[in-house]
């Protein structure tokens, strides 16, 4: 049996105020082409199907179109809900879809597999929807469920009981933050939201393959426990991470092979660092005019209307940050300490400028202006 493991579509998510719907549709078309090209039997979507618990109408349309296209390409589909999804809304969607598309959102059905046959017999797919401990503990009295580790451990116990009751090869699907995984830069806060604390790797013992969702970058936790990551880049912190899916082969004995299938990137992400003039150089513009750009300019002083200037050369500049280089001679002192060491008004003004400019004092021309203003003040006081 050939399985394609994908996750974290986040349908409806925006990228710095821009819709990602068209880009995601393009990538999912490519994924469907891979299903057809590689003869995939089952596609797994491991949670965070939508980006919001209340997705807009077009998000449902894109999901339905994508799942139907995958089905038309010859694959069965198994979908579970993630922490961004509303299990109730995603479960309602399931009843409107055709046979062969399984949307698993019921915590009480965790130990009940979806069975799909191949020439070697049955393969049992156990879907674990995202389980918020405070919500699902009511279903299992007498079991302490205060953390994700405890909750996933109990869910996997149910999976292993289901495996014993339904012999055959098995695949588990879950949405969590597993131990040993590197979080995506810029998304650490989100990774920790919703009680997603660390789940030990040993929790996933048993199945032939475990398809995880939640982390946006490709991760191999072990040979049989993996994250596929998101099909699109949703953050500049993800820009260096490939987009794609895991192609998983099961033979008669279990896991036989796993390889990575790249997905296209509709528009690259790049972070350009340097002075504003360096970022706007002819070479940079020629190389990155069509990319999503995060500009980090290092000029000592904040520049006037940097975003407007950048977008004249980079139409897809999504983010600009001012991070002046810290002078090596800058002393780690508080503003109060600097003021205490200042004797003249000129030194007090210089101390203020160094404080608000990350160690950069006045330029030569600014020093002249400061002296002129202070001299004018002295003359004015003398006339009183």
CSV table of C-alpha atoms in Angstrom, one decimal:
chain,number,residue,atom,x,y,z
A,1,UNK,CA,0.0,0.0,0.0
A,2,UNK,CA,1.3,3.5,-0.9
A,3,UNK,CA,0.4,6.3,1.4
A,4,UNK,CA,0.9,10.1,1.0
A,5,UNK,CA,1.3,11.9,4.4
A,6,UNK,CA,0.4,15.6,4.4
A,7,UNK,CA,-0.8,17.9,7.1
A,8,UNK,CA,-1.4,21.5,8.2
A,9,UNK,CA,-3.1,22.9,5.1
A,10,UNK,CA,-4.4,25.9,7.2
A,11,UNK,CA,-7.0,26.8,4.6
A,12,UNK,CA,-8.0,30.4,5.0
A,13,UNK,CA,-4.8,31.6,6.5
A,14,UNK,CA,-3.4,35.0,5.4
A,15,UNK,CA,0.3,35.9,4.9
A,16,UNK,CA,1.0,39.4,6.2
A,17,UNK,CA,-2.5,40.5,5.1
A,18,UNK,CA,-2.5,38.6,1.8
A,19,UNK,CA,-4.8,35.7,1.0
A,20,UNK,CA,-3.1,32.4,0.4
A,21,UNK,CA,-6.1,30.6,-1.1
A,22,UNK,CA,-4.9,30.8,-4.8
A,23,UNK,CA,-1.4,29.7,-3.9
A,24,UNK,CA,-2.7,26.8,-1.7
A,25,UNK,CA,-5.0,25.7,-4.5
A,26,UNK,CA,-2.0,25.6,-6.9
A,27,UNK,CA,0.0,23.5,-4.5
A,28,UNK,CA,-2.9,21.1,-3.8
A,29,UNK,CA,-3.3,20.6,-7.6
A,30,UNK,CA,0.4,19.6,-7.7
A,31,UNK,CA,-0.2,17.2,-4.8
A,32,UNK,CA,-3.1,15.6,-6.6
A,33,UNK,CA,-0.9,15.2,-9.7
A,34,UNK,CA,1.6,13.4,-7.4
A,35,UNK,CA,-1.1,11.1,-6.2
A,36,UNK,CA,-1.9,10.1,-9.8
A,37,UNK,CA,1.8,9.9,-10.9
A,38,UNK,CA,2.9,7.7,-8.0
A,39,UNK,CA,-0.1,5.5,-7.8
A,40,UNK,CA,-1.0,6.6,-4.2
A,41,UNK,CA,-3.6,4.4,-2.5
A,42,UNK,CA,-4.3,6.6,0.6
A,43,UNK,CA,-3.8,10.2,1.4
A,44,UNK,CA,-3.5,11.2,5.1
A,45,UNK,CA,-4.2,14.8,6.2
A,46,UNK,CA,-3.0,15.0,9.8
A,47,UNK,CA,-5.0,18.0,11.2
A,48,UNK,CA,-5.2,21.8,11.0
A,49,UNK,CA,-7.2,21.4,7.8
A,50,UNK,CA,-8.5,25.0,8.3
A,51,UNK,CA,-6.8,27.9,9.9
A,52,UNK,CA,-9.8,28.9,11.9
A,53,UNK,CA,-12.6,27.2,13.9
A,54,UNK,CA,-15.0,29.4,11.9
A,55,UNK,CA,-13.7,29.2,8.3
A,56,UNK,CA,-15.3,31.3,5.6
A,57,UNK,CA,-17.3,29.8,2.7
A,58,UNK,CA,-14.5,29.7,0.2
A,59,UNK,CA,-12.4,27.6,2.6
A,60,UNK,CA,-15.0,24.9,2.5
A,61,UNK,CA,-15.1,25.0,-1.2
A,62,UNK,CA,-11.3,24.7,-1.6
A,63,UNK,CA,-11.3,21.7,0.8
A,64,UNK,CA,-14.1,19.9,-1.0
A,65,UNK,CA,-12.6,20.5,-4.4
A,66,UNK,CA,-9.1,19.3,-3.2
A,67,UNK,CA,-10.5,16.1,-1.5
A,68,UNK,CA,-12.7,15.3,-4.5
A,69,UNK,CA,-9.7,15.8,-6.9
A,70,UNK,CA,-7.6,13.4,-4.8
A,71,UNK,CA,-10.4,10.9,-4.8
A,72,UNK,CA,-10.8,11.2,-8.5
A,73,UNK,CA,-7.0,10.5,-8.8
A,74,UNK,CA,-7.6,7.1,-7.3
A,75,UNK,CA,-6.8,7.5,-3.6
A,76,UNK,CA,-8.8,7.0,-0.4
A,77,UNK,CA,-8.5,9.9,2.0
A,78,UNK,CA,-8.2,9.9,5.8
A,79,UNK,CA,-8.5,13.3,7.6
A,80,UNK,CA,-8.3,14.2,11.2
A,81,UNK,CA,-8.9,17.5,13.0
A,82,UNK,CA,-6.2,19.7,14.5
A,83,UNK,CA,-6.1,22.4,17.2
A,84,UNK,CA,-7.0,25.1,14.7
A,85,UNK,CA,-10.0,23.2,13.5
A,86,UNK,CA,-13.5,23.0,14.9
A,87,UNK,CA,-14.1,19.2,15.1
A,88,UNK,CA,-17.8,19.8,15.0
A,89,UNK,CA,-17.7,21.8,11.7
A,90,UNK,CA,-15.1,19.5,10.1
A,91,UNK,CA,-17.2,16.5,11.2
A,92,UNK,CA,-20.3,18.0,9.6
A,93,UNK,CA,-18.3,18.4,6.4
A,94,UNK,CA,-17.6,14.7,6.4
A,95,UNK,CA,-21.2,13.8,5.9
A,96,UNK,CA,-21.4,15.7,2.7
A,97,UNK,CA,-18.4,14.0,1.1
A,98,UNK,CA,-18.3,10.9,-1.1
A,99,UNK,CA,-17.4,7.4,0.0
A,100,UNK,CA,-13.7,6.8,0.4
A,101,UNK,CA,-13.2,10.1,2.1
A,102,UNK,CA,-13.0,9.6,5.9
A,103,UNK,CA,-13.0,12.6,8.3
A,104,UNK,CA,-12.3,11.5,11.8
A,105,UNK,CA,-13.2,14.0,14.6
A,106,UNK,CA,-14.9,11.9,17.3
A,107,UNK,CA,-12.7,11.2,20.4
A,108,UNK,CA,-14.8,8.2,21.3
A,109,UNK,CA,-13.9,6.5,18.0
A,110,UNK,CA,-10.2,6.7,18.5
A,111,UNK,CA,-9.8,3.0,18.9
A,112,UNK,CA,-12.0,2.1,15.9
A,113,UNK,CA,-10.0,1.9,12.7
A,114,UNK,CA,-10.8,2.7,9.1
A,115,UNK,CA,-9.8,-0.5,7.3
A,116,UNK,CA,-8.4,-0.3,3.7
A,117,UNK,CA,-7.4,-3.5,2.0
A,118,UNK,CA,-4.5,-4.3,-0.4
A,119,UNK,CA,-3.1,-7.5,-1.9
A,120,UNK,CA,-1.5,-8.3,1.5
A,121,UNK,CA,-4.7,-7.9,3.6
A,122,UNK,CA,-6.1,-5.1,5.8
A,123,UNK,CA,-4.3,-1.9,6.8
A,124,UNK,CA,-5.9,-0.3,9.9
A,125,UNK,CA,-5.9,3.5,10.0
A,126,UNK,CA,-6.4,4.9,13.5
A,127,UNK,CA,-7.2,8.6,13.5
A,128,UNK,CA,-6.7,10.7,16.7
A,129,UNK,CA,-8.3,14.1,16.4
A,130,UNK,CA,-6.8,16.9,18.4
A,131,UNK,CA,-7.7,16.2,22.0
A,132,UNK,CA,-7.9,19.2,24.4
A,133,UNK,CA,-7.6,17.6,27.8
A,134,UNK,CA,-10.1,19.9,29.5
A,135,UNK,CA,-12.7,19.0,27.0
A,136,UNK,CA,-12.2,15.3,26.4
A,137,UNK,CA,-11.6,14.1,30.0
A,138,UNK,CA,-15.3,13.9,30.5
A,139,UNK,CA,-15.4,11.0,28.1
A,140,UNK,CA,-13.0,8.8,30.1
A,141,UNK,CA,-13.8,8.8,33.8
A,142,UNK,CA,-11.1,7.5,36.1
A,143,UNK,CA,-8.2,8.6,33.8
A,144,UNK,CA,-6.1,11.6,34.7
A,145,UNK,CA,-6.0,13.8,31.6
A,146,UNK,CA,-4.4,17.1,32.4
A,147,UNK,CA,-1.7,17.3,29.8
A,148,UNK,CA,-1.3,16.5,26.1
A,149,UNK,CA,1.2,13.8,27.1
A,150,UNK,CA,-1.4,12.1,29.3
A,151,UNK,CA,-4.1,12.5,26.8
A,152,UNK,CA,-2.2,11.2,23.8
A,153,UNK,CA,-0.9,8.3,25.9
A,154,UNK,CA,-4.5,7.3,26.7
A,155,UNK,CA,-5.5,7.7,23.1
A,156,UNK,CA,-2.6,5.5,22.0
A,157,UNK,CA,-3.6,2.9,24.6
A,158,UNK,CA,-7.0,2.8,22.9
A,159,UNK,CA,-5.2,2.5,19.5
A,160,UNK,CA,-3.1,-0.4,20.7
A,161,UNK,CA,-6.3,-2.1,22.1
A,162,UNK,CA,-7.9,-1.6,18.6
A,163,UNK,CA,-4.8,-3.1,17.0
A,164,UNK,CA,-5.1,-6.2,19.2
A,165,UNK,CA,-8.8,-6.5,18.3
A,166,UNK,CA,-8.2,-5.8,14.6
A,167,UNK,CA,-5.0,-7.6,13.5
A,168,UNK,CA,-3.1,-6.4,10.5
A,169,UNK,CA,-0.7,-3.6,9.6
A,170,UNK,CA,-1.5,-0.3,11.2
A,171,UNK,CA,-1.1,3.5,10.8
A,172,UNK,CA,-1.8,6.1,13.5
A,173,UNK,CA,-2.6,9.8,12.8
A,174,UNK,CA,-2.2,12.5,15.5
A,175,UNK,CA,-1.8,16.2,15.9
A,176,UNK,CA,0.7,17.2,18.7
A,177,UNK,CA,4.1,18.5,19.6
A,178,UNK,CA,6.4,15.4,19.9
A,179,UNK,CA,9.6,15.3,22.0
A,180,UNK,CA,12.8,16.0,20.0
A,181,UNK,CA,11.1,18.3,17.5
A,182,UNK,CA,12.5,21.7,16.5
A,183,UNK,CA,9.8,24.3,16.5
A,184,UNK,CA,9.6,26.8,13.6
A,185,UNK,CA,11.2,30.1,14.2
A,186,UNK,CA,8.5,32.7,14.7
A,187,UNK,CA,5.9,30.1,15.6
A,188,UNK,CA,7.0,28.9,19.0
A,189,UNK,CA,4.1,30.7,20.8
A,190,UNK,CA,1.5,29.2,18.5
A,191,UNK,CA,3.1,25.7,18.9
A,192,UNK,CA,2.5,25.9,22.6
A,193,UNK,CA,-1.1,27.2,22.4
A,194,UNK,CA,-4.0,25.0,23.2
A,195,UNK,CA,-2.2,22.8,25.7
A,196,UNK,CA,0.2,21.4,23.1
A,197,UNK,CA,2.9,20.4,25.6
A,198,UNK,CA,5.6,17.9,24.7
A,199,UNK,CA,4.5,14.3,24.0
A,200,UNK,CA,7.3,11.6,24.6
A,201,UNK,CA,8.2,9.5,21.6
A,202,UNK,CA,7.5,6.3,23.4
A,203,UNK,CA,3.8,7.2,23.5
A,204,UNK,CA,3.7,6.3,19.7
A,205,UNK,CA,5.0,2.7,20.1
A,206,UNK,CA,3.1,0.1,18.2
A,207,UNK,CA,1.9,1.1,14.8
A,208,UNK,CA,3.9,0.5,11.6
A,209,UNK,CA,3.8,4.2,10.8
A,210,UNK,CA,2.7,7.3,12.7
A,211,UNK,CA,1.7,10.4,10.7
A,212,UNK,CA,1.9,13.6,12.8
A,213,UNK,CA,0.7,17.1,12.2
A,214,UNK,CA,1.2,20.5,13.8
A,215,UNK,CA,4.9,21.3,13.2
A,216,UNK,CA,5.1,23.3,9.9
A,217,UNK,CA,8.6,21.9,8.9
A,218,UNK,CA,9.4,18.4,7.8
A,219,UNK,CA,10.7,16.4,10.7
A,220,UNK,CA,11.8,12.8,11.2
A,221,UNK,CA,11.3,11.9,14.9
A,222,UNK,CA,12.1,8.3,14.2
A,223,UNK,CA,12.1,6.0,11.1
A,224,UNK,CA,8.4,5.4,11.5
A,225,UNK,CA,7.2,8.7,13.3
A,226,UNK,CA,7.3,11.8,11.1
A,227,UNK,CA,5.9,15.2,10.4
A,228,UNK,CA,5.2,16.3,6.8
A,229,UNK,CA,4.9,20.0,7.6
A,230,UNK,CA,2.7,22.5,5.8
A,231,UNK,CA,2.3,22.5,2.0
A,232,UNK,CA,2.9,26.3,2.0
A,233,UNK,CA,5.3,28.7,3.7
A,234,UNK,CA,3.1,30.6,6.2
A,235,UNK,CA,6.0,32.5,8.0
A,236,UNK,CA,9.4,33.9,7.1
A,237,UNK,CA,10.7,31.6,9.8
A,238,UNK,CA,9.8,28.7,7.5
A,239,UNK,CA,11.5,30.0,4.4
A,240,UNK,CA,14.5,27.6,4.4
A,241,UNK,CA,12.3,24.6,5.0
A,242,UNK,CA,11.2,22.4,2.0
A,243,UNK,CA,7.5,21.9,1.3
A,244,UNK,CA,6.2,18.5,0.4
A,245,UNK,CA,4.8,15.2,1.7
A,246,UNK,CA,6.1,11.8,2.8
A,247,UNK,CA,5.5,8.9,0.4
A,248,UNK,CA,5.1,5.8,2.6
A,249,UNK,CA,5.2,2.2,1.3
A,250,UNK,CA,3.8,-0.7,3.3
A,251,UNK,CA,4.6,-4.2,2.3
A,252,UNK,CA,3.3,-7.5,3.8
A,253,UNK,CA,5.4,-7.1,6.9
A,254,UNK,CA,4.8,-3.4,7.6
A,255,UNK,CA,6.9,-0.3,6.8
A,256,UNK,CA,9.0,-0.9,3.7
A,257,UNK,CA,10.1,2.6,2.5
A,258,UNK,CA,9.6,6.3,3.1
A,259,UNK,CA,10.7,9.1,0.7
A,260,UNK,CA,10.2,12.8,0.4
A,261,UNK,CA,8.2,14.3,-2.5
A,262,UNK,CA,8.8,18.0,-3.0
A,263,UNK,CA,5.9,20.4,-3.7
A,264,UNK,CA,6.3,23.6,-5.7
A,265,UNK,CA,6.6,26.9,-4.0
A,266,UNK,CA,4.4,29.4,-5.8
A,267,UNK,CA,6.4,32.4,-4.5
A,268,UNK,CA,9.7,32.1,-2.6
A,269,UNK,CA,10.3,33.8,0.7
A,270,UNK,CA,13.5,35.7,1.3
A,271,UNK,CA,15.0,37.8,4.1
A,272,UNK,CA,17.3,40.6,2.9
A,273,UNK,CA,19.6,42.1,5.5
A,274,UNK,CA,21.8,45.2,5.2
A,275,UNK,CA,21.5,48.9,4.9
A,276,UNK,CA,18.5,50.1,3.0
A,277,UNK,CA,20.6,51.1,0.0
A,278,UNK,CA,22.2,47.7,0.0
A,279,UNK,CA,18.8,46.0,0.1
A,280,UNK,CA,17.7,48.2,-2.8
A,281,UNK,CA,20.8,47.4,-4.9
A,282,UNK,CA,20.4,46.5,-8.5
A,283,UNK,CA,21.7,43.0,-7.9
A,284,UNK,CA,19.2,42.3,-5.0
A,285,UNK,CA,16.2,43.7,-6.9
A,286,UNK,CA,17.1,41.6,-10.0
A,287,UNK,CA,17.3,38.4,-7.9
A,288,UNK,CA,14.2,38.9,-5.7
A,289,UNK,CA,11.7,41.3,-7.3
A,290,UNK,CA,9.2,38.5,-7.6
A,291,UNK,CA,9.7,37.0,-4.1
A,292,UNK,CA,8.0,37.6,-0.8
A,293,UNK,CA,10.5,39.9,0.9
A,294,UNK,CA,11.3,40.5,4.6
A,295,UNK,CA,13.6,43.5,4.7
A,296,UNK,CA,15.8,43.9,7.8
A,297,UNK,CA,17.7,47.2,7.3
A,298,UNK,CA,20.7,48.0,9.6
A,299,UNK,CA,21.1,51.8,9.1
A,300,UNK,CA,22.0,53.6,12.3
A,301,UNK,CA,18.9,55.8,12.0
A,302,UNK,CA,15.3,54.9,11.1
A,303,UNK,CA,14.7,55.7,7.4
A,304,UNK,CA,11.8,57.7,6.1
A,305,UNK,CA,8.9,55.6,4.6
A,306,UNK,CA,11.0,52.4,4.1
A,307,UNK,CA,8.1,50.2,3.1
A,308,UNK,CA,7.0,52.6,0.4
A,309,UNK,CA,10.6,52.8,-1.0
A,310,UNK,CA,10.9,49.0,-0.8
A,311,UNK,CA,7.7,48.2,-2.6
A,312,UNK,CA,8.7,50.4,-5.5
A,313,UNK,CA,11.3,47.7,-6.2
A,314,UNK,CA,9.8,44.7,-4.4
A,315,UNK,CA,6.1,44.6,-5.1
A,316,UNK,CA,5.8,41.6,-2.6
A,317,UNK,CA,7.6,43.2,0.3
A,318,UNK,CA,5.6,41.9,3.2
A,319,UNK,CA,7.6,43.0,6.2
A,320,UNK,CA,10.2,45.6,7.1
A,321,UNK,CA,12.3,45.7,10.3
A,322,UNK,CA,14.8,48.2,11.6
A,323,UNK,CA,17.7,46.5,13.4
A,324,UNK,CA,20.6,48.9,13.6
A,325,UNK,CA,24.0,47.3,14.1
A,326,UNK,CA,25.2,47.8,17.7
A,327,UNK,CA,28.5,49.7,18.0
A,328,UNK,CA,31.2,47.7,19.6
A,329,UNK,CA,32.1,50.6,21.8
A,330,UNK,CA,28.5,50.8,23.1
A,331,UNK,CA,28.6,50.2,26.8
A,332,UNK,CA,25.9,48.2,28.5
A,333,UNK,CA,24.6,50.9,30.8
A,334,UNK,CA,21.2,52.0,31.8
A,335,UNK,CA,19.9,55.4,30.7
A,336,UNK,CA,20.0,56.6,34.3
A,337,UNK,CA,23.7,55.7,34.5
A,338,UNK,CA,24.4,57.6,31.3
A,339,UNK,CA,22.7,60.7,32.6
A,340,UNK,CA,24.6,60.5,35.9
A,341,UNK,CA,27.8,60.5,34.0
A,342,UNK,CA,26.8,63.5,31.8
A,343,UNK,CA,28.1,66.9,33.0
A,344,UNK,CA,27.0,69.3,30.2
A,345,UNK,CA,23.7,69.6,28.3
A,346,UNK,CA,25.5,68.4,25.2
A,347,UNK,CA,26.5,65.2,27.0
A,348,UNK,CA,23.0,64.7,28.3
A,349,UNK,CA,21.6,65.0,24.7
A,350,UNK,CA,24.2,62.6,23.4
A,351,UNK,CA,23.3,60.1,26.2
A,352,UNK,CA,19.7,60.3,25.2
A,353,UNK,CA,20.5,59.7,21.5
A,354,UNK,CA,22.7,56.7,22.4
A,355,UNK,CA,19.9,55.3,24.5
A,356,UNK,CA,17.2,55.5,21.8
A,357,UNK,CA,19.5,54.6,18.9
A,358,UNK,CA,21.0,51.4,20.3
A,359,UNK,CA,24.4,52.9,21.1
A,360,UNK,CA,24.6,55.3,18.2
A,361,UNK,CA,25.3,58.9,19.2
A,362,UNK,CA,24.8,62.1,17.1
A,363,UNK,CA,26.4,62.5,13.7
A,364,UNK,CA,28.8,65.3,13.1
A,365,UNK,CA,26.1,67.5,11.6
A,366,UNK,CA,23.7,66.7,14.4
A,367,UNK,CA,26.4,67.7,16.9
A,368,UNK,CA,26.7,71.0,15.1
A,369,UNK,CA,23.0,71.6,15.3
A,370,UNK,CA,23.0,70.7,19.0
A,371,UNK,CA,25.7,73.2,19.7
A,372,UNK,CA,23.8,75.9,17.7
A,373,UNK,CA,20.6,75.3,19.6
A,374,UNK,CA,22.3,75.3,23.0
A,375,UNK,CA,24.2,78.5,22.0
A,376,UNK,CA,21.0,80.2,21.0
A,377,UNK,CA,19.5,79.2,24.4
A,378,UNK,CA,22.5,80.7,26.2
A,379,UNK,CA,22.2,84.0,24.2
A,380,UNK,CA,18.4,84.1,24.9
A,381,UNK,CA,19.0,83.6,28.6
A,382,UNK,CA,21.5,86.4,28.6
A,383,UNK,CA,19.0,88.8,27.2
A,384,UNK,CA,16.4,88.2,30.0
